[in-house]
Amino acid sequence: MESEDADRITRLLAPRLHMLAALARTEHVTRAAETLGMPQPTLSRAIARLQEDTGLTLVERTGRGVRLTRTGRLLLPHVERALADLARGVGELTDAGQGRVGLTFLPTLGVEVVPALLRGFRRAHPDVRFTLVQEPWADSLRRLAEGGADLALTSPLPADPRLASTVLHTQALRLVVPEHHRLAAADREIALTEVAAEEFVLLKPGRGVRHLTDLITDRAALTPKVAFEADDIATARGLVGAGLGVSVLPARPRGPLPGTVELALADPGAVRPIGVVHPVQGSGGGYTPPAVATFLAHVRRHGPRLIPDLTG
């Protein structure tokens, strides 16, 4: 069969899949019409028109009943699979217990925070599936805005009017210096201009902490001299401890990394809000699937407790 013919027949069959399946189950036109909630003449005409349009004989009469022909029986398993796939797809959109959640999140949240959130949620909703993407801040927000994910766990939170945010935790940003740095023993807030002549270990552009650092240095009218641009916060901390430079990083929950000292900044805006972000209009074209809404509520409820303990 040519591909054009297969496509034509598929398009003709699709609206009538339930009709064919009902006839196969009941082997009776009237009973099939009753299960479908339609008049018997409507069903009979629809099947007759289907056979005429496709050129396939799918149903034959047997006395007072009907049965599928060999062609119909060969087609039936594909019809049933198509209906089952469609039912699963509809279930993902309408059933909080069996849907799919697309979640994008920062690399720093992937070690402990995201696993802890998923573990708690899946105990109550074991059949909900997840599509997970770990990526930097800018990529994460772009994916969310373009409909490639339902939710994002990220920082900082966006100003994009298409996206709504809930703050789960706010970390202080600190000036991180090597332990033998001239300011290491300072017992006061430090102005960033005090280290203007020094080299900085920054995160790469597109990372959320880099975006916040750029805002802070802009407010201080400072253009940092860059010693290295790291992929992640842990690497930046380690390189500061090795004496490569200073950095502006989130306060470490378990205390400064050995070999480093964390100093309070004089800038009152030196904070890192961490939150969950979702499209204002819903992730499903103006509709938020129940599984997504249920997981969002779970994150809002448990995230504020988990993030301070596990982010670092």
mmCIF file of N, CA, C and O in Angstrom, residues 29 47 63 87 120 159 172 183 190 221 253 274 287 305:
data_model
loop_
_atom_site.group_PDB
_atom_site.id
_atom_site.type_symbol
_atom_site.label_atom_id
_atom_site.label_comp_id
_atom_site.label_asym_id
_atom_site.label_seq_id
_atom_site.Cartn_x
_atom_site.Cartn_y
_atom_site.Cartn_z
ATOM 1 N N VAL A 29 -25.090 -4.640 16.091
ATOM 2 C CA VAL A 29 -25.116 -3.219 15.777
ATOM 3 C C VAL A 29 -25.889 -2.432 16.828
ATOM 4 O O VAL A 29 -25.444 -1.367 17.288
ATOM 5 N N ILE A 47 -20.374 3.070 9.582
ATOM 6 C CA ILE A 47 -19.539 1.929 9.209
ATOM 7 C C ILE A 47 -19.625 1.680 7.707
ATOM 8 O O ILE A 47 -18.608 1.394 7.049
ATOM 9 N N GLY A 63 -26.416 -13.569 10.198
ATOM 10 C CA GLY A 63 -27.781 -13.712 10.693
ATOM 11 C C GLY A 63 -28.274 -12.405 11.264
ATOM 12 O O GLY A 63 -28.321 -11.389 10.570
ATOM 13 N N ALA A 87 -6.196 6.995 25.589
ATOM 14 C CA ALA A 87 -6.697 7.068 26.961
ATOM 15 C C ALA A 87 -5.580 7.425 27.938
ATOM 16 O O ALA A 87 -5.780 8.207 28.872
ATOM 17 N N GLY A 120 9.680 12.319 48.330
ATOM 18 C CA GLY A 120 8.483 12.552 49.137
ATOM 19 C C GLY A 120 7.217 12.528 48.303
ATOM 20 O O GLY A 120 6.197 11.980 48.727
ATOM 21 N N ALA A 159 11.812 38.071 35.773
ATOM 22 C CA ALA A 159 10.902 39.216 35.664
ATOM 23 C C ALA A 159 9.993 39.059 34.447
ATOM 24 O O ALA A 159 9.205 39.948 34.156
ATOM 25 N N ALA A 172 21.796 34.419 51.623
ATOM 26 C CA ALA A 172 22.656 35.598 51.569
ATOM 27 C C ALA A 172 23.822 35.315 50.625
ATOM 28 O O ALA A 172 24.328 34.197 50.558
ATOM 29 N N LEU A 183 41.432 40.662 54.356
ATOM 30 C CA LEU A 183 40.146 40.993 54.973
ATOM 31 C C LEU A 183 39.539 39.822 55.742
ATOM 32 O O LEU A 183 38.441 39.950 56.295
ATOM 33 N N ILE A 190 31.511 44.281 54.142
ATOM 34 C CA ILE A 190 32.559 44.688 53.208
ATOM 35 C C ILE A 190 31.922 45.289 51.960
ATOM 36 O O ILE A 190 31.005 44.706 51.370
ATOM 37 N N ALA A 221 29.656 49.901 40.590
ATOM 38 C CA ALA A 221 30.430 50.533 39.506
ATOM 39 C C ALA A 221 31.798 49.880 39.365
ATOM 40 O O ALA A 221 32.828 50.539 39.207
ATOM 41 N N PRO A 253 25.543 26.551 53.676
ATOM 42 C CA PRO A 253 24.759 26.208 54.878
ATOM 43 C C PRO A 253 25.568 25.521 55.958
ATOM 44 O O PRO A 253 25.317 25.721 57.145
ATOM 45 N N ILE A 274 15.701 31.553 45.857
ATOM 46 C CA ILE A 274 15.514 30.274 45.169
ATOM 47 C C ILE A 274 14.022 29.972 45.164
ATOM 48 O O ILE A 274 13.354 30.101 46.197
ATOM 49 N N TYR A 287 -3.882 25.547 30.268
ATOM 50 C CA TYR A 287 -4.423 24.519 31.151
ATOM 51 C C TYR A 287 -3.275 23.861 31.893
ATOM 52 O O TYR A 287 -2.281 23.471 31.283
ATOM 53 N N ARG A 305 11.412 24.033 53.591
ATOM 54 C CA ARG A 305 12.097 23.286 54.648
ATOM 55 C C ARG A 305 13.346 22.584 54.127
ATOM 56 O O ARG A 305 14.389 22.519 54.793
#
